[in-house]
Short mmCIF file of C-alpha atoms and ligand atoms in Angstrom, two decimals:
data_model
loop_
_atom_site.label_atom_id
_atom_site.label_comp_id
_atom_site.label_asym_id
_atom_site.label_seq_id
_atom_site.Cartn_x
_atom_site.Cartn_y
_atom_site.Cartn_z
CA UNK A 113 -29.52 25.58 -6.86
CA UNK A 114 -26.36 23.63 -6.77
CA UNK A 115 -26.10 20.58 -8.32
CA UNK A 116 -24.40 17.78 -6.07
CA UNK A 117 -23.27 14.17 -6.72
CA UNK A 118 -25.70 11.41 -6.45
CA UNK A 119 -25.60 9.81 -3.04
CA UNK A 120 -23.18 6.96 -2.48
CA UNK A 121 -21.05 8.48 -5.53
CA UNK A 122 -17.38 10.22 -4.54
CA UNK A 123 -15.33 12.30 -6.30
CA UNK A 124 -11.63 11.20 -5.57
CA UNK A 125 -9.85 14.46 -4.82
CA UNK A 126 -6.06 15.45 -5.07
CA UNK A 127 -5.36 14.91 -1.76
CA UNK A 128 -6.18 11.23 -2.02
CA UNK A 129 -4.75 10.62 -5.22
CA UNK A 130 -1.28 9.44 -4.06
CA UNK A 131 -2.35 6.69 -1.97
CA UNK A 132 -4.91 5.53 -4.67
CA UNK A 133 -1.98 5.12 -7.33
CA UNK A 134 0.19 3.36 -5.19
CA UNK A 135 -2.54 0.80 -4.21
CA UNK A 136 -2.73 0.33 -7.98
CA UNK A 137 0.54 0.28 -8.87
CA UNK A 138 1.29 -2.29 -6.07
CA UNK A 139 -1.67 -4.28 -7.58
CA UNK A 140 -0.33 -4.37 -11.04
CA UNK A 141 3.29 -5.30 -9.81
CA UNK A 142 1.98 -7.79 -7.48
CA UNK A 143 -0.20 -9.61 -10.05
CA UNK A 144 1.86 -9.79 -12.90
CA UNK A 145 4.68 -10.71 -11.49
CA UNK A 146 2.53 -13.84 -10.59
CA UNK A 147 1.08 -14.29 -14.36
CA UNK A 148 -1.77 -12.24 -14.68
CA UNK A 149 -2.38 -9.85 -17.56
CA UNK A 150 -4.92 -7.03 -17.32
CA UNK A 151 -7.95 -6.91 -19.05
CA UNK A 152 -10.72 -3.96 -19.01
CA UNK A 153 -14.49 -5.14 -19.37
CA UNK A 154 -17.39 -2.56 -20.04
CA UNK A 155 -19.20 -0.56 -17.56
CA UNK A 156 -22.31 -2.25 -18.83
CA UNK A 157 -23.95 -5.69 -19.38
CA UNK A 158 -27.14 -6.96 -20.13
CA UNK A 159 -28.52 -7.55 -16.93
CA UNK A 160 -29.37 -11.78 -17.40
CA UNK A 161 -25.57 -11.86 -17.43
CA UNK A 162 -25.57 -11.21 -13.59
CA UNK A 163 -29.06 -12.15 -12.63
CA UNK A 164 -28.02 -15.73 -14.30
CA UNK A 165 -24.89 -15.93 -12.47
CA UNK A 166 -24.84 -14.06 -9.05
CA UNK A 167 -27.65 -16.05 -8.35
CA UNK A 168 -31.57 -14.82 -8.17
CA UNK A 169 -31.46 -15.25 -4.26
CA UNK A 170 -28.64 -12.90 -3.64
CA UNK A 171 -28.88 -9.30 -1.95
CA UNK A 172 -27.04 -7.93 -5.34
CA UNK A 173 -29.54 -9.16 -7.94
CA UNK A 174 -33.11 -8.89 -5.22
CA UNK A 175 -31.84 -5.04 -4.59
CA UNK A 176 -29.14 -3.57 -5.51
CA UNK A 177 -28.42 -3.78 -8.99
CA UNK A 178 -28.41 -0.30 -11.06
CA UNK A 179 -30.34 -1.78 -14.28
CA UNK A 180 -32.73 -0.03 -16.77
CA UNK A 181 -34.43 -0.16 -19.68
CA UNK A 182 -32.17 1.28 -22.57
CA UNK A 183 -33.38 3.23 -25.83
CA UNK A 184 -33.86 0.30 -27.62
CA UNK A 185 -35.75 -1.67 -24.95
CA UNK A 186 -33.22 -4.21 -23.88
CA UNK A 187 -32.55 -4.48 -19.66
CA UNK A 188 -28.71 -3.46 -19.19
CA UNK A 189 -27.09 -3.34 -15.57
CA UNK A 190 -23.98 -1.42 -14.40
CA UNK A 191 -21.94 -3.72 -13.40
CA UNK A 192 -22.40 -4.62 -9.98
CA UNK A 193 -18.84 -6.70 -9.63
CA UNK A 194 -16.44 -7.95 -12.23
CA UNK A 195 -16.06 -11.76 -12.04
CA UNK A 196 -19.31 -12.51 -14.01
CA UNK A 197 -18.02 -10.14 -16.82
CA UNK A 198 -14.66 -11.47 -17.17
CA UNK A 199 -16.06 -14.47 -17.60
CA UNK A 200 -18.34 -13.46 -20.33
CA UNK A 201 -14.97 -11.76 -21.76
CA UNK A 202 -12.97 -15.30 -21.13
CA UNK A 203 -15.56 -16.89 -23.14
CA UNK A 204 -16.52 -14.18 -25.91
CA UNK A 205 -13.22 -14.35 -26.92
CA UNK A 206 -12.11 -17.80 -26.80
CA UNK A 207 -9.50 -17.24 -24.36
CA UNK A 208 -8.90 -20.31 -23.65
CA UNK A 209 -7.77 -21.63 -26.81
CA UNK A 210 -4.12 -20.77 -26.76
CA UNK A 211 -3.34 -21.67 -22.97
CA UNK A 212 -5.38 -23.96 -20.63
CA UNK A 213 -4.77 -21.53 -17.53
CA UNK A 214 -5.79 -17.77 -18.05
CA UNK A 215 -4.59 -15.47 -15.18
CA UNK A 216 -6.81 -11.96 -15.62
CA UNK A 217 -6.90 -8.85 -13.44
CA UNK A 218 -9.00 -5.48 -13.30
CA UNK A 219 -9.20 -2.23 -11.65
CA UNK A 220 -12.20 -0.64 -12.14
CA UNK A 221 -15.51 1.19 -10.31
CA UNK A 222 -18.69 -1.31 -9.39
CA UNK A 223 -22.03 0.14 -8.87
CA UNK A 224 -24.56 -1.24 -6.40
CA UNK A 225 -27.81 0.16 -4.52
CA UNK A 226 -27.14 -0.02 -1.20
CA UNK A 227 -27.66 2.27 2.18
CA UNK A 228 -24.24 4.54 2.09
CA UNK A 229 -22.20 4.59 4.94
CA UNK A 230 -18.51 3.87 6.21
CA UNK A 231 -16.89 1.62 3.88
CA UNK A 232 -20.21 0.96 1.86
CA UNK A 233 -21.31 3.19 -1.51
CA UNK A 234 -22.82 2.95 -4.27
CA UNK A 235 -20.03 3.46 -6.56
CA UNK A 236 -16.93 1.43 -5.63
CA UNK A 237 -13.42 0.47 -6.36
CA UNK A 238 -12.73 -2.98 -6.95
CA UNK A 239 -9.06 -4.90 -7.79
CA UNK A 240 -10.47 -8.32 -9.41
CA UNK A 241 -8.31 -10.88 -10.00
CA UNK A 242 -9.13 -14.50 -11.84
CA UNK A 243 -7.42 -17.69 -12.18
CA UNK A 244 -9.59 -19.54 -15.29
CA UNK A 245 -8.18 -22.80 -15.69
CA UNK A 246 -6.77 -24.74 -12.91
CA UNK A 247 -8.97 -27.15 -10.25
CA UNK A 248 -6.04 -27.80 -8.31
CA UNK A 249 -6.18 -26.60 -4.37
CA UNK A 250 -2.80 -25.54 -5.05
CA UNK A 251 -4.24 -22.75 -7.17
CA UNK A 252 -6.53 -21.64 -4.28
CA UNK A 253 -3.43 -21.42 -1.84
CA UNK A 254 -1.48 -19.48 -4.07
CA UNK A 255 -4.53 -17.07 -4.44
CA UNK A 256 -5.25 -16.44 -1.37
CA UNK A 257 -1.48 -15.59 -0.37
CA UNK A 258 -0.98 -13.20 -3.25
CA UNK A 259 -3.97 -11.59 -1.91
CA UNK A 260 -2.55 -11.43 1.44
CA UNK A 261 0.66 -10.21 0.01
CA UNK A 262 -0.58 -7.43 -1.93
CA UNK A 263 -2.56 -6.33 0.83
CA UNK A 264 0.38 -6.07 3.36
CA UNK A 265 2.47 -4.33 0.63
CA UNK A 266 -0.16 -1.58 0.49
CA UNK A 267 0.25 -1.25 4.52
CA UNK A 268 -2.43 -3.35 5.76
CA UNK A 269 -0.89 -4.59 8.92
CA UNK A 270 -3.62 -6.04 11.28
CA UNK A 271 -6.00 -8.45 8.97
CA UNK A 272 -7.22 -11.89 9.27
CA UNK A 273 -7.54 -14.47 6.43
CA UNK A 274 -11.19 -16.47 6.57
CA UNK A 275 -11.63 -19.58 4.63
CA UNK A 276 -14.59 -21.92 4.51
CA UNK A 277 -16.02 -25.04 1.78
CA UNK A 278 -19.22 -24.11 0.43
CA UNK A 279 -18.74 -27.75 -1.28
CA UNK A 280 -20.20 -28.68 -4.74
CA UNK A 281 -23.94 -28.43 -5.89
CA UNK A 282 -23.59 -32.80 -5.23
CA UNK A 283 -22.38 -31.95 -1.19
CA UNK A 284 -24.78 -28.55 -1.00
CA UNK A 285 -28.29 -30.43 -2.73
CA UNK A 286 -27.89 -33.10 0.68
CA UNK A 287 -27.43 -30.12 2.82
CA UNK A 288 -29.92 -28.32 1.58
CA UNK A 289 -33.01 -29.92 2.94
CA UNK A 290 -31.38 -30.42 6.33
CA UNK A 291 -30.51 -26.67 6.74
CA UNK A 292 -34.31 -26.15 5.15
CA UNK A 293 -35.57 -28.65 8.30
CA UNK A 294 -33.99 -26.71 10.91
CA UNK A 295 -34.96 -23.32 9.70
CA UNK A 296 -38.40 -24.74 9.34
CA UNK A 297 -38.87 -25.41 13.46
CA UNK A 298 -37.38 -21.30 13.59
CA UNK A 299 -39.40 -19.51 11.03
CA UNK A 300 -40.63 -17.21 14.14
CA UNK A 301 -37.26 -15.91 14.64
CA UNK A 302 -36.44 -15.22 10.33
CA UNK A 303 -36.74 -12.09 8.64
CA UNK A 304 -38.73 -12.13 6.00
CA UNK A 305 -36.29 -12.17 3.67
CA UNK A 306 -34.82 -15.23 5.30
CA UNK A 307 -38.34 -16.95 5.07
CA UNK A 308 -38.20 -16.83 1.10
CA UNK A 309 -34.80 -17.90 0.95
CA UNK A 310 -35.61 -20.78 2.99
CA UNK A 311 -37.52 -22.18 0.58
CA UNK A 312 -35.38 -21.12 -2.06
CA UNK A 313 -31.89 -21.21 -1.54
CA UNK A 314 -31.33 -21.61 2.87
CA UNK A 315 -27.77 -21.29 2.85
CA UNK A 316 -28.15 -17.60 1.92
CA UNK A 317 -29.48 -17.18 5.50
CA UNK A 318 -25.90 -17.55 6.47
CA UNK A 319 -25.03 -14.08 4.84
CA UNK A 320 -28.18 -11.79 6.34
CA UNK A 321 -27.44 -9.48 8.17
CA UNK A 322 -30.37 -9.11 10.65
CA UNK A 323 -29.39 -9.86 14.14
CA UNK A 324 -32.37 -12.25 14.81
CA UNK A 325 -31.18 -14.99 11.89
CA UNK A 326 -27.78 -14.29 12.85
CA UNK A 327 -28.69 -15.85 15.96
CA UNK A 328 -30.15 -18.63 14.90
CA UNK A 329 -27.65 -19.57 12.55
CA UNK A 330 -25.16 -19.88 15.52
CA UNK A 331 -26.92 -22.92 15.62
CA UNK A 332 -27.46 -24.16 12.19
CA UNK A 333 -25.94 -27.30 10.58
CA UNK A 334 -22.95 -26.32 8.95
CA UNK A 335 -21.93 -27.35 5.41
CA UNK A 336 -18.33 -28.75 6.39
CA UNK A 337 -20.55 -31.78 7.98
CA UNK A 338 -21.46 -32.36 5.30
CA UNK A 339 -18.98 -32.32 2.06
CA UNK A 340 -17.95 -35.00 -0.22
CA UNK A 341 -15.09 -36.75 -0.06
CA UNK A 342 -13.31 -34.97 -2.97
CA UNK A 343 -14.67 -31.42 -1.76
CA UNK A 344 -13.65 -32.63 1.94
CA UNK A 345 -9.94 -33.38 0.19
CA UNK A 346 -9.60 -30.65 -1.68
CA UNK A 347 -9.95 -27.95 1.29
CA UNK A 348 -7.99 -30.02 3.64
CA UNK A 349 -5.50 -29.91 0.66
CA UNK A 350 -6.12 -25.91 0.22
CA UNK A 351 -5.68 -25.57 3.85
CA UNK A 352 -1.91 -27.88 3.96
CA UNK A 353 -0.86 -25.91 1.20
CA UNK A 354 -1.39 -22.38 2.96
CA UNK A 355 0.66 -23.73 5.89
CA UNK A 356 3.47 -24.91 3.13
CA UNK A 357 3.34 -21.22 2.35
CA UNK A 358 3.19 -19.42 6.08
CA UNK A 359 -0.03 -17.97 5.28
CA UNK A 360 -2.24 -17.95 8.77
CA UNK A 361 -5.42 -18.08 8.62
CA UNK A 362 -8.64 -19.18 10.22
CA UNK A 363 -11.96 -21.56 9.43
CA UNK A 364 -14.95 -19.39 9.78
CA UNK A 365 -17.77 -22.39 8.76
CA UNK A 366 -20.70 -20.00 8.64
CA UNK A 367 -19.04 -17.91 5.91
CA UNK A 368 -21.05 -18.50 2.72
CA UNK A 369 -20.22 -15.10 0.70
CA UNK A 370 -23.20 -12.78 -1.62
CA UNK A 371 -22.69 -14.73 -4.54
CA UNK A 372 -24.07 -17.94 -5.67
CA UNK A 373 -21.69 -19.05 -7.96
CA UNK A 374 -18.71 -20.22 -5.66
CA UNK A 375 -18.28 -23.45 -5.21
CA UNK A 376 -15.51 -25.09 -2.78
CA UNK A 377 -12.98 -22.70 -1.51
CA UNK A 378 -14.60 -19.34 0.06
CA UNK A 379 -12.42 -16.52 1.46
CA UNK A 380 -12.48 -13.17 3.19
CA UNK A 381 -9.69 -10.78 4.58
CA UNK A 382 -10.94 -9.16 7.14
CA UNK A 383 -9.16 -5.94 8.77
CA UNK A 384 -9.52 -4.40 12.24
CA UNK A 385 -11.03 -0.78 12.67
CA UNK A 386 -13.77 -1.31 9.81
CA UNK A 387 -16.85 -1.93 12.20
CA UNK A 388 -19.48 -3.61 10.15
CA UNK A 389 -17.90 -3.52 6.91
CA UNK A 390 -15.17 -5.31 7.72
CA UNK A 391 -14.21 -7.60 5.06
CA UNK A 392 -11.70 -5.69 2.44
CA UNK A 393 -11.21 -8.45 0.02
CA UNK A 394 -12.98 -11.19 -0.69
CA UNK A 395 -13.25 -13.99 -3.30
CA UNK A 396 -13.57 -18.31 -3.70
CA UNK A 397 -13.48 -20.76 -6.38
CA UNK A 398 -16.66 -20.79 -9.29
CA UNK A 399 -16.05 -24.50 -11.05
CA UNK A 400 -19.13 -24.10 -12.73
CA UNK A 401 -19.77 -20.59 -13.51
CA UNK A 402 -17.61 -20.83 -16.90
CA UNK A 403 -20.13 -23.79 -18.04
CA UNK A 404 -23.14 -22.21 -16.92
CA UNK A 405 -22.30 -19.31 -18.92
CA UNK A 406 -22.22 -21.14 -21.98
CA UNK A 407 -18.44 -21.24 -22.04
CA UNK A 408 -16.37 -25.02 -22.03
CA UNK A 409 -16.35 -26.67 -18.33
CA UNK A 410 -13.31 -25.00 -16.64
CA UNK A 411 -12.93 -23.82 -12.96
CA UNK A 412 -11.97 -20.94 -11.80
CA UNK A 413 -10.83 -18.62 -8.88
CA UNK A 414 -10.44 -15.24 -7.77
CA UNK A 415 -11.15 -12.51 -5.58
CA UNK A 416 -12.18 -8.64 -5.46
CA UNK A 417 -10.53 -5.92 -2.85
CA UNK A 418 -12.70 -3.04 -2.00
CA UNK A 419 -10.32 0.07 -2.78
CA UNK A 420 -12.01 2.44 -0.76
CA UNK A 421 -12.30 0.01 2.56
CA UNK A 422 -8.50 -0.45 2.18
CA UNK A 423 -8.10 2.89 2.23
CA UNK A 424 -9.69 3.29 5.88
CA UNK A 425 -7.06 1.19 7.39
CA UNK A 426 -3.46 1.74 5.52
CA UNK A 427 -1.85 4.85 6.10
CA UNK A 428 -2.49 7.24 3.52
CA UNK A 429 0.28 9.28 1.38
CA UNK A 430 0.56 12.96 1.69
CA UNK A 431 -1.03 15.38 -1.56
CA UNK A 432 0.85 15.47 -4.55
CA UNK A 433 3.67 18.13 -4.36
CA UNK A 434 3.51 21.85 -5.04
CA UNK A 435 5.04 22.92 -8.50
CA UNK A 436 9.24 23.32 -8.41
CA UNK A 437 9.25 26.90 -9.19
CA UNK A 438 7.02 29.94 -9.51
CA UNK A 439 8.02 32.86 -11.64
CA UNK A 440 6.85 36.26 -10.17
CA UNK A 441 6.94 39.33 -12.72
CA UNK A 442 6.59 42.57 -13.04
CA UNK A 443 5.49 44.40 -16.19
CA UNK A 444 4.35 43.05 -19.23
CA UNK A 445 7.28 41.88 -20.76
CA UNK A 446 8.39 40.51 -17.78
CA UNK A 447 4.92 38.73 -17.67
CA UNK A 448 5.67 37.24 -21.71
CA UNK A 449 8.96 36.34 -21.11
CA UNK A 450 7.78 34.04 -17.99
CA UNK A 451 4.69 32.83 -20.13
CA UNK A 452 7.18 31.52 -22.53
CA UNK A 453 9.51 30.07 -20.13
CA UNK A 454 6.79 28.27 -17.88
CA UNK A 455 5.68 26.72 -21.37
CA UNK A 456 9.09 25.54 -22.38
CA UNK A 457 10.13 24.15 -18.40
CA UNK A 458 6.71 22.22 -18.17
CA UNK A 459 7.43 20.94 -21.41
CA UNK A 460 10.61 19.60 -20.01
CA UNK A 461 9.04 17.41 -17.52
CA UNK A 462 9.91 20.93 -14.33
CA UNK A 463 6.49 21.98 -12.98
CA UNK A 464 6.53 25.41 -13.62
CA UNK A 465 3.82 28.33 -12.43
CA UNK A 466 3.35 32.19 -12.45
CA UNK A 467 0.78 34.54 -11.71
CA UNK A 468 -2.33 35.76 -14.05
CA UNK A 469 -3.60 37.81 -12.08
CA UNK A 470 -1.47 41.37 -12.17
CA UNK A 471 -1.14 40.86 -8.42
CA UNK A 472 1.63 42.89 -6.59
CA UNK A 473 5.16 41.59 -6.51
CA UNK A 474 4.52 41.04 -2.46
CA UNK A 475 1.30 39.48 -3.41
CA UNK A 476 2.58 36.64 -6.09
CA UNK A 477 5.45 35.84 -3.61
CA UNK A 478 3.02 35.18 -0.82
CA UNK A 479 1.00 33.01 -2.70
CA UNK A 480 4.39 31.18 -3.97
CA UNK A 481 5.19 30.82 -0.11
CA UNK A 482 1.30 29.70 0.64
CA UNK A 483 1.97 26.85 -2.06
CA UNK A 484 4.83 26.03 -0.46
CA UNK A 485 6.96 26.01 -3.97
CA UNK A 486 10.55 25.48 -3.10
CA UNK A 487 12.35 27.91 -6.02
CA UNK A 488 10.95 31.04 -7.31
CA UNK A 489 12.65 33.44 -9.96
CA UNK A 490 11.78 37.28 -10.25
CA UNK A 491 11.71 39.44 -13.14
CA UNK A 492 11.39 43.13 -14.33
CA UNK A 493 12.51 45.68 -16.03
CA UNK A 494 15.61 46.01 -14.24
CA UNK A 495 16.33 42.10 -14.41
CA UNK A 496 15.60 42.49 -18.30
CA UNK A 497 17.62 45.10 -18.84
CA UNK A 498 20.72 43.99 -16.78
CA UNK A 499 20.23 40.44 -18.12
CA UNK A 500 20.18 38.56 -14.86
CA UNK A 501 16.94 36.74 -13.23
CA UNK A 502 16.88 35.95 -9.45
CA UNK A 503 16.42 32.78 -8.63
CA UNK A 504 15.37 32.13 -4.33
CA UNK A 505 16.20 28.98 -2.99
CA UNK A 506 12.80 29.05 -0.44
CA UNK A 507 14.20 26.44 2.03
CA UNK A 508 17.85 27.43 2.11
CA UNK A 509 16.54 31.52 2.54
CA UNK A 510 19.54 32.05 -0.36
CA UNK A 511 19.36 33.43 -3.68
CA UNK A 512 21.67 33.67 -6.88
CA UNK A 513 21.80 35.54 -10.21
CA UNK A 514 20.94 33.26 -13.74
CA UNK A 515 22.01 35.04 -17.09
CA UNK A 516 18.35 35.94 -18.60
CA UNK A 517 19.49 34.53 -22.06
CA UNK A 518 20.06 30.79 -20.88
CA UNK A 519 17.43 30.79 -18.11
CA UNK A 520 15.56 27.83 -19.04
CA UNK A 521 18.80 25.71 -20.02
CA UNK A 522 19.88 26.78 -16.39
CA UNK A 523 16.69 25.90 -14.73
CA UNK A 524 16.36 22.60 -16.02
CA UNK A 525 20.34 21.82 -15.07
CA UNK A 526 20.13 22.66 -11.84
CA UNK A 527 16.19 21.48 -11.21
CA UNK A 528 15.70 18.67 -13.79
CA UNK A 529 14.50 15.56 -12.66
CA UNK A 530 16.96 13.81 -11.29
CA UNK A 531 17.87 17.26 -8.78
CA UNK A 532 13.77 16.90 -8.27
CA UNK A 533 13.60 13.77 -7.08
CA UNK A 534 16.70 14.14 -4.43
CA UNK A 535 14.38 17.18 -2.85
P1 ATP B 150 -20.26 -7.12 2.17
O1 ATP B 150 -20.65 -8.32 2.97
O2 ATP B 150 -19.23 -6.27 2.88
O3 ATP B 150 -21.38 -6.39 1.59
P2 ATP B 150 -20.02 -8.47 -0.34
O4 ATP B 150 -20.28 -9.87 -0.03
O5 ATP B 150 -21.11 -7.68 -0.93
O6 ATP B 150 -19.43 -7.71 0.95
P3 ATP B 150 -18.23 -8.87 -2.57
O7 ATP B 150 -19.33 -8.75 -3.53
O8 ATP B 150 -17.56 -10.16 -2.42
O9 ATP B 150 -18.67 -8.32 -1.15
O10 ATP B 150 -17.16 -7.73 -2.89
C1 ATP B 150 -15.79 -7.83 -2.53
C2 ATP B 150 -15.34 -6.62 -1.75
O11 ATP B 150 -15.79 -5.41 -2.34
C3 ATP B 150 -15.87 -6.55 -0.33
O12 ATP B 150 -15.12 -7.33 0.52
C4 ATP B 150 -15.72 -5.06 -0.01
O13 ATP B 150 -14.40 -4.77 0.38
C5 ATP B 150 -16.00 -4.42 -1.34
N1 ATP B 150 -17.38 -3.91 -1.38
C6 ATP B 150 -18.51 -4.62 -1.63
N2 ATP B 150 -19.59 -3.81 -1.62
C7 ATP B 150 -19.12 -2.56 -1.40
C8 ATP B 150 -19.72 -1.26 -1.30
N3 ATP B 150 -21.03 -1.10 -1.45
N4 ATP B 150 -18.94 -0.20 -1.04
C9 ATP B 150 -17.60 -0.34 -0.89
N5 ATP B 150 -16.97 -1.52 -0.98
C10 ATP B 150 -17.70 -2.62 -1.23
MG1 MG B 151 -22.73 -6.67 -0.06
#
């Protein structure tokens, strides 16, 4: 039987790798040039790490965290999203002792248990980036437009920037029981899911999915009613300094986001021709999470893109190229000679590649032409003996003599990089 991957798992093939890298790069070149220095957290935590700070209520920590029981008996989760661990990193390692604003990013696979489909597996791509330090809403403005910046860089073209409050734990405790009251004259219409979380945390009901509580939150309260003063000031303040910085965007008040720990600002970029899974970035401001960590009481902000939902709507970058040259032989010392030569060109930096098969002449040049490889040499007896390799020019349909003796110093004159790079 043939082993395949696990489901919701993807291999990243070839073809795909282009577009990948230059989603990176554009990352890393985006975020440092506005401060922030990469770090790389583990694959693994111990699971009260997220269960303490996603929040207990939350669709990640009730179902779809990948945690088990290691060899020596502690509970250890794959990390479901990066936030919580740079945080735990921030704080591990005193971070904040030589500068009162850390600026952090990270590009790494997150693992969660959900029903694979379109833009939703169980191991993802995100781009996290964190802002540890700062409570000021211009912070939150500048966030959200570097986010919208690096997404248009990487060809996103039709997106949408969300914002909401979710307020402080002072605004959201008031709120709380009046959401609770008017899901409690609807319980008919909840999921059960939505029934718990009533009693436990209502404003989660915001973020199910189900049709039926979708509907009835059309109707709910909503939290902007009811946030205090300073959380009412700073988002009006976010919001002013977005327009100071042409970034459009758009209130959606229902938004509340799968993670407990935001407080305040809440965002989402949402892109067209996603369906369901629409949002591909998403992030808001924690104030407390640092604190309730164990860490010192500083805010912070940030957000996550989803790699692979990006890559649905930006164009995508052809397959890497085909090697520069291919040497066909004939004979074995024809064969040595081009063994030593690919070594020596690939060394160089020239992508180099001959046959191992002992394939006819007619056979090696048709799988040069299949490749598509723009140059390819011959050699044989007669070319060792007269001292001259051909070299074919594939595109042009010409072809010229090299002296056998210099052929590598030739071949990386006239197809070193810089010639490479003009193809
Ligand atoms: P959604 O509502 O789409 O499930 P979420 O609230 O779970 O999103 P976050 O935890 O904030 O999302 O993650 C940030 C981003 O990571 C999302 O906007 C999305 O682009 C991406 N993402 C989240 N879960 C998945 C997944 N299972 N597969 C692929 N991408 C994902
Ligand atoms: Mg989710």
């Amino acid at each position: 039987m043939v082993v395949k991957a696990v489901r919701g798992f993807s291999d990243i093939l070839p073809e795909e790798i282009l577009t990948w890298r230059k989603v990176e790069e554009e990352a890393r070149r985006v975020l440092e040039a506005f401060g922030f220095r990469e770090i790389r957290i583990p694959v693994l935590e111990r699971t009260e790490l997220f269960a303490r700070s996603i929040g207990g209520e939350t669709d990640i920590v009730q179902k779809e965290m990948y945690s088990f029981l290691d060899r020596g008996g502690d509970s250890v989760t794959l990390r479901p999203e990066a936030t919580a661990s740079i945080a735990r990193a921030y704080i591990e390692h005193r971070l904040y002792s030589r500068d009162p604003e850390v600026r952090l990013y990270f590009i790494g696979p997150m693992f969660r248990y959900e029903r694979p489909q379109k833009g939703r597996l169980r191991q993802f791509h995100q781009i996290n980036a964190e802002v540890f330090g700062v409570a000021h809403p211009m912070v939150d403005a500048e966030v959200m437009a570097l986010l919208v910046l690096l997404l248009s860089r990487c060809g996103l073209t039709e997106h949408e920037l969300q914002i909401n409050s979710l307020g402080c734990p002072r605004c959201r405790e008031g709120f709380r029981e009046t959401l609770k009251a008017f899901l409690e004259e609807r319980t008919r219409k909840l999921c059960q899911d939505c029934l718990r979380r009533k009693e436990r945390n209502p404003l989660r009901v915001f973020d199910c999915k189900v049709k039926g509580c979708q509907e009835v939150m059309e109707e709910a309260p909503l939290l902007e009613d009811h946030l205090c003063d300073e959380c009412k000031d700073h988002f009006l303040q976010v919001r002013s300094y977005l327009e100071e910085l042409k970034v459009p965007y758009s209130v959606n008040p229902r938004m509340v986001r799968g993670l407990d720990y935001y407080t305040k600002t809440a965002f989402e970029v949402v892109a067209k021709g996603l369906g369901a899974q629409k949002a591909v970035a998403a992030g808001g401001r924690y104030d407390n999470l640092i604190a309730e960590l164990g860490g010192p009481e500083v805010p912070g902000i940030g957000f996550a893109i989803g790699v692979e939902r990006l890559l649905l709507v930006i164009p995508s970058l052809p397959p890497p190229p085909p090697p520069l040259l291919f040497i066909a032989t004939l004979g074995d010392e024809a064969e040595r000679i081009a063994f030593r030569w690919c070594y020596e060109l690939k060394a160089s930096g020239i992508t180099a590649a001959m046959d191992h098969r002992r394939r006819s002449l007619k056979s090696q040049l048709r799988r040069a032409d299949k490749l598509e490889i723009p140059y390819v040499a011959i050699i044989g007896e007669e070319e060792i003996s007269s001292g001259k390799v051909i070299l074919r020019d594939m595109r042009q349909g010409s072809q010229q003599n090299i002296p056998l003796d210099t052929f590598v110093q030739e071949i990386r004159e006239r197809l070193g990089p810089s010639v490479h790079e003009a193809l």
